[in-house]
C-alpha cells in the first residue's frame, strides 16, 4: 500500500511539473506570436546575424549555398508552429540558408527519418509497406508538392544539426540513404550527408524514460500507472478530436495512424484508449526509441560513415561532491529541469531486472542535463562503441590537409565537447543561454560554411554548366 501511495505521489508531482512545463511552452509561444515583428527587428539589428561567406569558393550568392538543416527533438516543432515561436531560439537567422523542418513531435525515429527525406526531396511521405503493416498505420502520409531542397544528392550534400532525438533521426536517415531504402530513389548514398552536428543528442538512450514510465525490464512497454500513460490518453483524445486550427498550431505527428473521429468513430477511440490499437499499442512512437534498450536496437543497424564529419556537444548539469553526483547549479538550471537532474543523478537500475547491456554500471549514467545522460550524448557507444575524441579546446586538434578536414576534424571520427548546461540550453530561450548560445551556434555555422568539404563542392547552379 505504501509503495502504491508513493507511486501515485510521484505521478502527481511529475504530472504537475509537466503541466507547468506545457504552460511555459504555450505561454512562451503566445508571447512570441504577439511580439514576432519586434523580434524580427531585434534579430536583424543585434547579434543574430548571418554568417558571412567571404572567400567561400568564390561565391557571394547565398542561393548557391546548400542549406543547413536544423532537426528538432521530442516535443519539438518546425517553422510555422506555435505561432511562429522558434524551437532553435532564432539560431536559424544566423545564416541565410537554413531549413527547420516540422516533423512528428512524438512519432518514432524511423517515421521522422522518412518524413525528413520527403520534406527535402519532395513528394508524398512513404513510410514503407512492411513497416506500415507491422505498425498498423497508413503507408503514405503528408504530400510535399515541392521539396525544400530537391537538388539534394551526393554532389549537393547537406549539413544537419540535430537537437536531442533529432540527432538520432539524422543517423537513421543516413543509414536509409546508404541502404537505398526510398522507393524511386535508387541512387541515394550515405554521402548525401556531409556533416552531422549533435546538440545534446540522444545516441544511447536516457534513464529519464524509465522515470517517466517505460519499463526498465524491456525498454518497450509502459508501466500501468505512470506519467506516460497520462500523455498517451491526452494524445489519443487530441488526435481523435481533430480540431483543425489546434492541429495547425501544434501537432504530435500521428495523422498517419488515422485516429480522427471521422475515421475511427467512438468505438475506435475506446479501442485505442484501451491500448489495443494506435502508436502506443504497436510501439511505433518515440519513447521506446529513447530507452537504453531501444537505442541499442537502433544502433545495431547504424554506421559511422567514412566520408561524413561528426561533432557533438554533450551537456551536463551535475558535479561530484564527497563521492555523490548532484546538480551543479540551482540558479543556472531551468527550474523545470532541476528536479529531473537530481532524479537522474540518483538513478539505479532495478536489481531484479536484467541490465540493458553487459558491463552496465549505474554510476556511468549519473551525469545528466535533466533529460539525457551525458554518456549518451557524446557518441554512439552501444552495442559497439564508435571512434571518438574528446575536444576541450579547438587548438587541441591539429589541422589536416585542406579539402577533407572539418576545421580540426577528420571524417569517420566523432568529435565531442562537454558543455555545462541543461537540456534546453540550445533552444527556446536564447536570452537564458546568453553569450554561450551565440558562441556555439556561430562556431557550428562557420564550420559548415568555411571548413567542411570532402571535395570542392558543386553548387546547384553549376550542375548544368
Coordinates of N, CA, C and O in Angstrom, one line a residue, residues 230-243 246-247 252 259-261 264 269 272-273 280:
X230 N -0.6 9.0 -18.9 CA -1.4 10.2 -19.0 C -1.2 10.9 -20.3 O -2.1 11.4 -21.0
X231 N 0.1 10.9 -20.7 CA 0.4 11.5 -22.0 C -0.3 10.7 -23.1 O -0.8 11.3 -24.1
X232 N -0.2 9.4 -23.1 CA -0.9 8.6 -24.1 C -2.4 8.9 -24.2 O -2.9 9.1 -25.3
X233 N -3.1 9.0 -23.1 CA -4.5 9.4 -23.1 C -4.7 10.7 -23.8 O -5.7 10.9 -24.6
X234 N -3.9 11.7 -23.4 CA -4.1 13.1 -23.9 C -3.8 13.1 -25.4 O -4.6 13.8 -26.1
X235 N -2.8 12.4 -25.9 CA -2.5 12.5 -27.3 C -3.6 11.8 -28.1 O -4.0 12.3 -29.2
X236 N -4.1 10.7 -27.6 CA -5.2 10.0 -28.3 C -6.4 10.9 -28.5 O -7.0 11.0 -29.5
X237 N -6.8 11.5 -27.4 CA -8.0 12.4 -27.4 C -7.8 13.6 -28.3 O -8.6 14.0 -29.1
X238 N -6.6 14.1 -28.2 CA -6.2 15.3 -29.1 C -6.4 14.9 -30.5 O -6.9 15.7 -31.3
X239 N -5.8 13.8 -30.9 CA -5.9 13.4 -32.4 C -7.3 13.0 -32.7 O -7.7 13.2 -33.9
X240 N -8.0 12.4 -31.8 CA -9.4 12.0 -32.1 C -10.3 13.2 -32.3 O -11.2 13.2 -33.3
X241 N -10.2 14.2 -31.5 CA -11.0 15.4 -31.7 C -10.7 16.1 -33.0 O -11.6 16.7 -33.6
X242 N -9.5 16.0 -33.5 CA -9.1 16.5 -34.9 C -9.6 17.9 -35.1 O -10.3 18.2 -36.1
X243 N -9.3 18.8 -34.2 CA -9.6 20.3 -34.4 C -8.6 20.9 -35.3 O -7.4 21.0 -34.9
X246 N -6.3 23.8 -34.1 CA -5.4 23.4 -33.0 C -4.2 22.6 -33.5 O -3.1 22.7 -33.1
X247 N -4.5 21.7 -34.5 CA -3.5 20.8 -35.0 C -2.6 21.6 -36.0 O -1.4 21.2 -36.2
X252 N 1.2 16.4 -32.8 CA 2.1 15.4 -32.4 C 2.6 14.5 -33.5 O 3.6 13.7 -33.3
X259 N -6.4 8.4 -36.4 CA -7.1 8.4 -35.1 C -8.2 9.4 -35.0 O -8.8 9.6 -33.9
X260 N -8.5 10.1 -36.1 CA -9.6 11.1 -36.0 C -10.9 10.5 -35.9 O -11.2 9.3 -36.3
X261 N -11.9 11.2 -35.2 CA -13.2 10.7 -35.0 C -13.9 10.4 -36.4 O -14.8 9.6 -36.4
X264 N -12.3 6.7 -37.2 CA -12.3 5.6 -36.2 C -13.6 5.6 -35.4 O -13.9 4.5 -34.8
X269 N -12.1 4.9 -30.8 CA -11.5 5.7 -29.7 C -11.3 4.8 -28.5 O -10.3 4.8 -27.8
X272 N -8.6 2.3 -28.9 CA -7.3 3.0 -28.8 C -7.0 3.3 -27.4 O -5.8 3.1 -26.9
X273 N -8.0 3.8 -26.6 CA -7.7 4.1 -25.2 C -7.4 2.9 -24.4 O -6.6 3.0 -23.4
X280 N 0.8 3.7 -29.6 CA 1.2 3.3 -28.3 C 1.1 1.8 -28.1 O 1.8 1.2 -27.3

